[in-house]
PDB file of C-alpha atoms and ligand atoms in Angstrom:
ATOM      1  CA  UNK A   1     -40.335 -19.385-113.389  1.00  0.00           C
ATOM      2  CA  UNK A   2     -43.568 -17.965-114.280  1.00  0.00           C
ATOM      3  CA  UNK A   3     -46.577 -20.180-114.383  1.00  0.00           C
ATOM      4  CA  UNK A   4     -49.512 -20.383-116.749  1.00  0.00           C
ATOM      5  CA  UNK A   5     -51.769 -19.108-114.657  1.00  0.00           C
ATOM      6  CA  UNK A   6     -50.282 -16.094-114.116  1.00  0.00           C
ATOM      7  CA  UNK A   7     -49.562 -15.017-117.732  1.00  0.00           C
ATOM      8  CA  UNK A   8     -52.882 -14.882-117.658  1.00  0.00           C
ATOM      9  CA  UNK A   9     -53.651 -13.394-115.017  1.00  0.00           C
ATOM     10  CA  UNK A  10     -51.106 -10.672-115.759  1.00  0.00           C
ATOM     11  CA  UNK A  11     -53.120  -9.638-119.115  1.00  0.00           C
ATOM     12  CA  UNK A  12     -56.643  -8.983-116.888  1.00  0.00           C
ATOM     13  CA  UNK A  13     -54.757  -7.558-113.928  1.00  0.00           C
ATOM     14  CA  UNK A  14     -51.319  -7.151-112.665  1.00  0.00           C
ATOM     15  CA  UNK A  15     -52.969  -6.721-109.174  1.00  0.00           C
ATOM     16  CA  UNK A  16     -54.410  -9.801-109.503  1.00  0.00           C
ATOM     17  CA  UNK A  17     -51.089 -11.588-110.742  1.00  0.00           C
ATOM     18  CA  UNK A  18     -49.111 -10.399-107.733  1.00  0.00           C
ATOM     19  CA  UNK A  19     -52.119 -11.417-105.305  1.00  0.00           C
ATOM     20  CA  UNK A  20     -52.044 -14.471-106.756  1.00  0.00           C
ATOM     21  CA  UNK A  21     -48.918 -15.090-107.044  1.00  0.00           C
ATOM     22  CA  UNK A  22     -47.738 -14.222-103.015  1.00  0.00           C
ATOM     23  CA  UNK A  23     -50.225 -17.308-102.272  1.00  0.00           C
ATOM     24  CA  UNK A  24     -53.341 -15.184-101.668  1.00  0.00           C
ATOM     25  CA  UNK A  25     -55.176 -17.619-103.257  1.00  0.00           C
ATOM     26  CA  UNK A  26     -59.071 -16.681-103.261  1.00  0.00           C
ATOM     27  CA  UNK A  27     -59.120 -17.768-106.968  1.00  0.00           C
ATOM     28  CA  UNK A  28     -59.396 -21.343-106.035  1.00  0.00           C
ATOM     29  CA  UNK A  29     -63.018 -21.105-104.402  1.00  0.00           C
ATOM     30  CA  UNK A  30     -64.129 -18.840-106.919  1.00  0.00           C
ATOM     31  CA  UNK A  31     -67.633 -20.296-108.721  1.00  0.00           C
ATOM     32  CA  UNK A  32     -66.217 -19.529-112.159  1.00  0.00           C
ATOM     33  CA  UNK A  33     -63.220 -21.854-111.985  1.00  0.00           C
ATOM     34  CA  UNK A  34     -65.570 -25.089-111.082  1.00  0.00           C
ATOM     35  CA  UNK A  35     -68.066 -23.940-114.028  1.00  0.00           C
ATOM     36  CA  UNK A  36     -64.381 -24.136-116.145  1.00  0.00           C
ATOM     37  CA  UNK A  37     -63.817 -27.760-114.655  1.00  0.00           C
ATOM     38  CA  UNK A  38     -67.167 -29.083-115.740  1.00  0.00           C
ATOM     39  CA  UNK A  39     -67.133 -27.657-119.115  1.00  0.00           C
ATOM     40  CA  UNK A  40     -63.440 -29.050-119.281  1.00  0.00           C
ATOM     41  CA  UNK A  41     -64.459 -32.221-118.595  1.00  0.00           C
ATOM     42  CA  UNK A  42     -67.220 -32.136-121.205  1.00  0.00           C
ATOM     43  CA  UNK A  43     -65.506 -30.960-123.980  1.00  0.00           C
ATOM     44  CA  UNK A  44     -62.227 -33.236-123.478  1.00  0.00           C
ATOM     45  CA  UNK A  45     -64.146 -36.817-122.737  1.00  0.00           C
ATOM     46  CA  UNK A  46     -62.636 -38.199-126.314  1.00  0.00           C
ATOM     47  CA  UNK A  47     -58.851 -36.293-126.196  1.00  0.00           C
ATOM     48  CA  UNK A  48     -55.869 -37.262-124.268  1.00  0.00           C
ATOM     49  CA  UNK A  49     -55.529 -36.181-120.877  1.00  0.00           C
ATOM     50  CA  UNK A  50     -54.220 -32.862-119.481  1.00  0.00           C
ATOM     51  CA  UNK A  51     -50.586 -32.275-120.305  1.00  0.00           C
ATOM     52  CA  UNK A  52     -48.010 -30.809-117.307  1.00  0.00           C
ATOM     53  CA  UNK A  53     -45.669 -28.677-118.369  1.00  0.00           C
ATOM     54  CA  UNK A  54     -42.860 -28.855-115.322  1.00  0.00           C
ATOM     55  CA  UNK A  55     -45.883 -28.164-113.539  1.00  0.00           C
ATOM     56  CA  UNK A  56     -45.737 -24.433-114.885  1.00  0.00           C
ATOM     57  CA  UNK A  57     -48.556 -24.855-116.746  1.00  0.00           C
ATOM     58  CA  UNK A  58     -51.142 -27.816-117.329  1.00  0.00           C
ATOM     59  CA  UNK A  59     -52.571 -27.733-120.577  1.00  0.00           C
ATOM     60  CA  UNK A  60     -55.960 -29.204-121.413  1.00  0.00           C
ATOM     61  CA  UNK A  61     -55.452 -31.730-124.257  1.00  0.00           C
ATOM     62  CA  UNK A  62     -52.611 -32.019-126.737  1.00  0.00           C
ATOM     63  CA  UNK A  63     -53.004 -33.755-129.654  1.00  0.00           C
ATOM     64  CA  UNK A  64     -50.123 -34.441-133.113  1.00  0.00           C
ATOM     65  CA  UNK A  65     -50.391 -30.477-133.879  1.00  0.00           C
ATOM     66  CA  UNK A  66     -52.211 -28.712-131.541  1.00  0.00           C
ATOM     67  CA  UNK A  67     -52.435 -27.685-127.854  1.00  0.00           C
ATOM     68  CA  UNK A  68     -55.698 -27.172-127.266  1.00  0.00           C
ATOM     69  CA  UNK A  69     -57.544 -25.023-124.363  1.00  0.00           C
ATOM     70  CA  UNK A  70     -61.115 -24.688-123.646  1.00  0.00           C
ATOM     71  CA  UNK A  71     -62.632 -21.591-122.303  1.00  0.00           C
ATOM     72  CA  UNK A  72     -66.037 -20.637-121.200  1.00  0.00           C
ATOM     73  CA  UNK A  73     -66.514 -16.806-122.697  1.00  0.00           C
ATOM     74  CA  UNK A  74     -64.098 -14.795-125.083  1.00  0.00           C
ATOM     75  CA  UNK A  75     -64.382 -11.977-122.706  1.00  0.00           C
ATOM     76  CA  UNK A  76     -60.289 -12.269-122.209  1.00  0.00           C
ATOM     77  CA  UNK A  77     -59.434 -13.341-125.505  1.00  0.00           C
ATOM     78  CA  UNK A  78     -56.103 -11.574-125.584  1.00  0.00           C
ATOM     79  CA  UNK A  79     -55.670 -12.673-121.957  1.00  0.00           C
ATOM     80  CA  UNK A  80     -56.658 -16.297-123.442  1.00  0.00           C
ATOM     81  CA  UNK A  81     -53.816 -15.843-126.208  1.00  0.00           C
ATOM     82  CA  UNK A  82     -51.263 -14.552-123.970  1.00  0.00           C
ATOM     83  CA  UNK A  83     -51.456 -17.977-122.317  1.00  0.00           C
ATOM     84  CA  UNK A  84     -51.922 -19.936-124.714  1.00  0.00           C
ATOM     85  CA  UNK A  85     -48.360 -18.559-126.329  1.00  0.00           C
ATOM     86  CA  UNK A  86     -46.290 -19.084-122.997  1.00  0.00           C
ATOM     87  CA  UNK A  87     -47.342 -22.562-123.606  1.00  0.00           C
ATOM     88  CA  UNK A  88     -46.085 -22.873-127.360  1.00  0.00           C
ATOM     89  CA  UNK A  89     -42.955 -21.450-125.774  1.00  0.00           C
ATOM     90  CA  UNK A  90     -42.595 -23.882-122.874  1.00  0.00           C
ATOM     91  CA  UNK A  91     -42.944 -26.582-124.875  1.00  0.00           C
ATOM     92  CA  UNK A  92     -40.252 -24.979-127.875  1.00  0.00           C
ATOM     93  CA  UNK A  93     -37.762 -24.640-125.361  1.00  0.00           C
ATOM     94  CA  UNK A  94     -38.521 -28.226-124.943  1.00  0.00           C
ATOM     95  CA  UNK A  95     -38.156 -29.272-128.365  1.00  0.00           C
ATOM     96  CA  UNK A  96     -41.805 -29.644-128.717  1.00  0.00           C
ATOM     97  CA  UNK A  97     -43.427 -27.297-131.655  1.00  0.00           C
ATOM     98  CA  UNK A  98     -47.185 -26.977-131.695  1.00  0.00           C
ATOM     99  CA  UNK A  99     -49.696 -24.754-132.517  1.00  0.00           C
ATOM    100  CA  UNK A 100     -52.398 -23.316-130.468  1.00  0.00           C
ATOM    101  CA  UNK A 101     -56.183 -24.164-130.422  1.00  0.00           C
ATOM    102  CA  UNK A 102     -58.122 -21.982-127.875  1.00  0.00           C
ATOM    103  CA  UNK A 103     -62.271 -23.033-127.854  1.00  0.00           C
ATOM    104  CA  UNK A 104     -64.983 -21.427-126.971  1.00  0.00           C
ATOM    105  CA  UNK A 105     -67.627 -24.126-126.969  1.00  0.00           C
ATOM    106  CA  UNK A 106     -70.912 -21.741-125.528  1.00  0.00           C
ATOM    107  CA  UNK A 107     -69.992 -19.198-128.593  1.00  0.00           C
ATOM    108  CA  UNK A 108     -69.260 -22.077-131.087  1.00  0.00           C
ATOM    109  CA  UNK A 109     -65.884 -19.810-131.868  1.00  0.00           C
ATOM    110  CA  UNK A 110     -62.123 -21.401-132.468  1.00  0.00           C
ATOM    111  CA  UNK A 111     -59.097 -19.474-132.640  1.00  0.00           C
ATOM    112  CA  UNK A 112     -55.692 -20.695-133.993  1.00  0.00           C
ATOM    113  CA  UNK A 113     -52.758 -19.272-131.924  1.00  0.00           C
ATOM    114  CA  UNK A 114     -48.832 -19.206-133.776  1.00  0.00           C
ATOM    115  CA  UNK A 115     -46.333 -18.630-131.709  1.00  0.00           C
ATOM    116  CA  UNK A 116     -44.559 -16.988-134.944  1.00  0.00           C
ATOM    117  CA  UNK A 117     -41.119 -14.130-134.444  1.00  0.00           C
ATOM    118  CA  UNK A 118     -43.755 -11.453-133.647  1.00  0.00           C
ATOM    119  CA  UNK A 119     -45.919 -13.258-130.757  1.00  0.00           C
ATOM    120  CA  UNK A 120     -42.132 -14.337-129.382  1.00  0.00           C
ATOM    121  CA  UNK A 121     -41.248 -11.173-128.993  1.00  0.00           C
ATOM    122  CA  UNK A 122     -44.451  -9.594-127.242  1.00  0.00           C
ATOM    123  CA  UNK A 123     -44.236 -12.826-125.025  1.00  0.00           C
ATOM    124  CA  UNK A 124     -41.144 -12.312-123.690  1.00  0.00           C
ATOM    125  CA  UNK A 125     -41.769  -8.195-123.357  1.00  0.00           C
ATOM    126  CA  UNK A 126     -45.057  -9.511-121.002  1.00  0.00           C
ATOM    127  CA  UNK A 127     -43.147 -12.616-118.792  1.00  0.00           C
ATOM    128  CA  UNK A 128     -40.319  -9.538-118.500  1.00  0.00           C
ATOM    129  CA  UNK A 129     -42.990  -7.348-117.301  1.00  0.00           C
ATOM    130  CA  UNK A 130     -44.476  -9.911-115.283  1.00  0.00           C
ATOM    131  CA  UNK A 131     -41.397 -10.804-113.657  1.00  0.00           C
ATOM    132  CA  UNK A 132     -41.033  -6.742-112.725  1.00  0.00           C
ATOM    133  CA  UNK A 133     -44.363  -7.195-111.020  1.00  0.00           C
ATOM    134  CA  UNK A 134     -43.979  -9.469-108.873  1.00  0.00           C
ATOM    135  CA  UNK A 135     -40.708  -8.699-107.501  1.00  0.00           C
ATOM    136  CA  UNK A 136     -41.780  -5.079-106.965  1.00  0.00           C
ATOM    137  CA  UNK A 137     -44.921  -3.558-104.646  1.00  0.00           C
ATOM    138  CA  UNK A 138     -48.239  -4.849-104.508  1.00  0.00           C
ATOM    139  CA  UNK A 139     -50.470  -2.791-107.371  1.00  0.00           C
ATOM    140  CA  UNK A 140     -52.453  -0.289-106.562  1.00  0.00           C
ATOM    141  CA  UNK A 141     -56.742  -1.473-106.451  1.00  0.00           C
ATOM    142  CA  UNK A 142     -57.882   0.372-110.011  1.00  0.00           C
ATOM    143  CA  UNK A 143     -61.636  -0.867-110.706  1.00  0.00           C
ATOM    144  CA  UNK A 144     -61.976  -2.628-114.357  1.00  0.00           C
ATOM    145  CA  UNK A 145     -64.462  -3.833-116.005  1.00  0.00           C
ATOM    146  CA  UNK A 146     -63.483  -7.404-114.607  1.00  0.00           C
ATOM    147  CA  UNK A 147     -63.559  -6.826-110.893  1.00  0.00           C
ATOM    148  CA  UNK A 148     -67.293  -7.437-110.719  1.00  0.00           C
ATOM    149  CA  UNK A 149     -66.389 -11.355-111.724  1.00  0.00           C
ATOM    150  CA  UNK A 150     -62.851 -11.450-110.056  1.00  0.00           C
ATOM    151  CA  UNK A 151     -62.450 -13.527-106.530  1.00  0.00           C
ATOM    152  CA  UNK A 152     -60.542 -10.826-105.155  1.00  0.00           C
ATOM    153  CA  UNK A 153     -63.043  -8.181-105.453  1.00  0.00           C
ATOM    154  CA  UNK A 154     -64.305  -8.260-101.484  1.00  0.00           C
ATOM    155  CA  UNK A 155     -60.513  -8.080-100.605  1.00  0.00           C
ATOM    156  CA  UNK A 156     -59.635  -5.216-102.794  1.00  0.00           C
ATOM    157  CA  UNK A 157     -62.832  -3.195-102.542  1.00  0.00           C
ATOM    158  CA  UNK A 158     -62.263  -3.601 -98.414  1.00  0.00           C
ATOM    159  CA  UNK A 159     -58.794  -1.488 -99.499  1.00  0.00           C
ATOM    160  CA  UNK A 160     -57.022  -3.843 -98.086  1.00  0.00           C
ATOM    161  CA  UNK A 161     -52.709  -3.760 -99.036  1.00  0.00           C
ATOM    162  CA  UNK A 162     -51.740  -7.164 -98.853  1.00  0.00           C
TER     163      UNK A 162
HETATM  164  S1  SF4 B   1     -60.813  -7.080-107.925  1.00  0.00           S
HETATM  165 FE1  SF4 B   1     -60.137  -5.884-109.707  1.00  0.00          FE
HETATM  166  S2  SF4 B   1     -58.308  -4.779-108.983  1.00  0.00           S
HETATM  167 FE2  SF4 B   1     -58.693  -6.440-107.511  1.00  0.00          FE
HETATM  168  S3  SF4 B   1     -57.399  -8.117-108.232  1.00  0.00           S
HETATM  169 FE3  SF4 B   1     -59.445  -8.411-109.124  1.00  0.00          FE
HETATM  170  S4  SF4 B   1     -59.376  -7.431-111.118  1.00  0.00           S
HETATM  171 FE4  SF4 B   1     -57.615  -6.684-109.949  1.00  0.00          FE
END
């Protein structure tokens, strides 16, 4: 099964989602992820704890109608949504029917997510695509706009093939 993580990681860079995902894990010591756990534990003093979805996915706070995720730019919003769907669709596949709540505290911005007929079916073309990606080759290194701020950018700028 696909984990949370890597739907996301799969909308910024499918490089980056197979890295990841054969255990090359440089992501964890990267500065921008404990900036995220600080601002998470800011903004989520007064909610309910984290939620673990089959430990596919751990969600930030859930609450009657919404799952709700807080994020520290909009700079991958549609990255952000992706997400934020696979986790309305874990849950509906557990009986569990929510909508979405992504935050961006810094930007004072909210965006409701519905994981409606349409969303469904781009979700499932991207985990099918996913799954393709990590069962095939390791992507070629193409420079984005996003390497500058992505953990893996010493490994992939060194060339190196995994
Ligand atoms: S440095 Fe760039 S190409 Fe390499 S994994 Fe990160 S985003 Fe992808």
């Amino acid at each position: 099964m696909v984990r949370g993580i890597e739907v996301h990681y799969y909308a910024v860079c499918p490089r980056k989602l197979w890295l990841f995902h054969k255990g090359i894990g440089f992501e964890q010591e990267h500065d921008r992820v404990l900036e995220g756990a600080l601002l998470h534990e800011e903004a989520y003093q007064r909610l309910d704890k984290e939620l673990s979805i089959d430990e596919l996915a751990v969600v930030d706070a859930v609450d009657d109608e919404f799952v709700r995720e807080v994020k520290l730019t909009s700079k991958m919003e549609k990255a952000d949504q992706l997400q934020m769907l696979y986790y309305l669709y874990l849950l509906k596949q557990r009986g569990i029917e929510k909508k979405g709540l992504l935050s961006y505290p810094t930007e004072k911005k909210t965006e409701q997510i519905i994981l409606d007929a349409s969303a469904e079916k781009r979700l499932l073309t991207a985990l099918g695509e996913i799954n393709d990606i990590i069962a095939g080759k390791v992507p070629s290194y193409r420079k984005l706009p996003y390497c500058s701020k992505c953990a893996y950018r010493d490994f992939c700028e060194a060339g190196e093939e995994a």
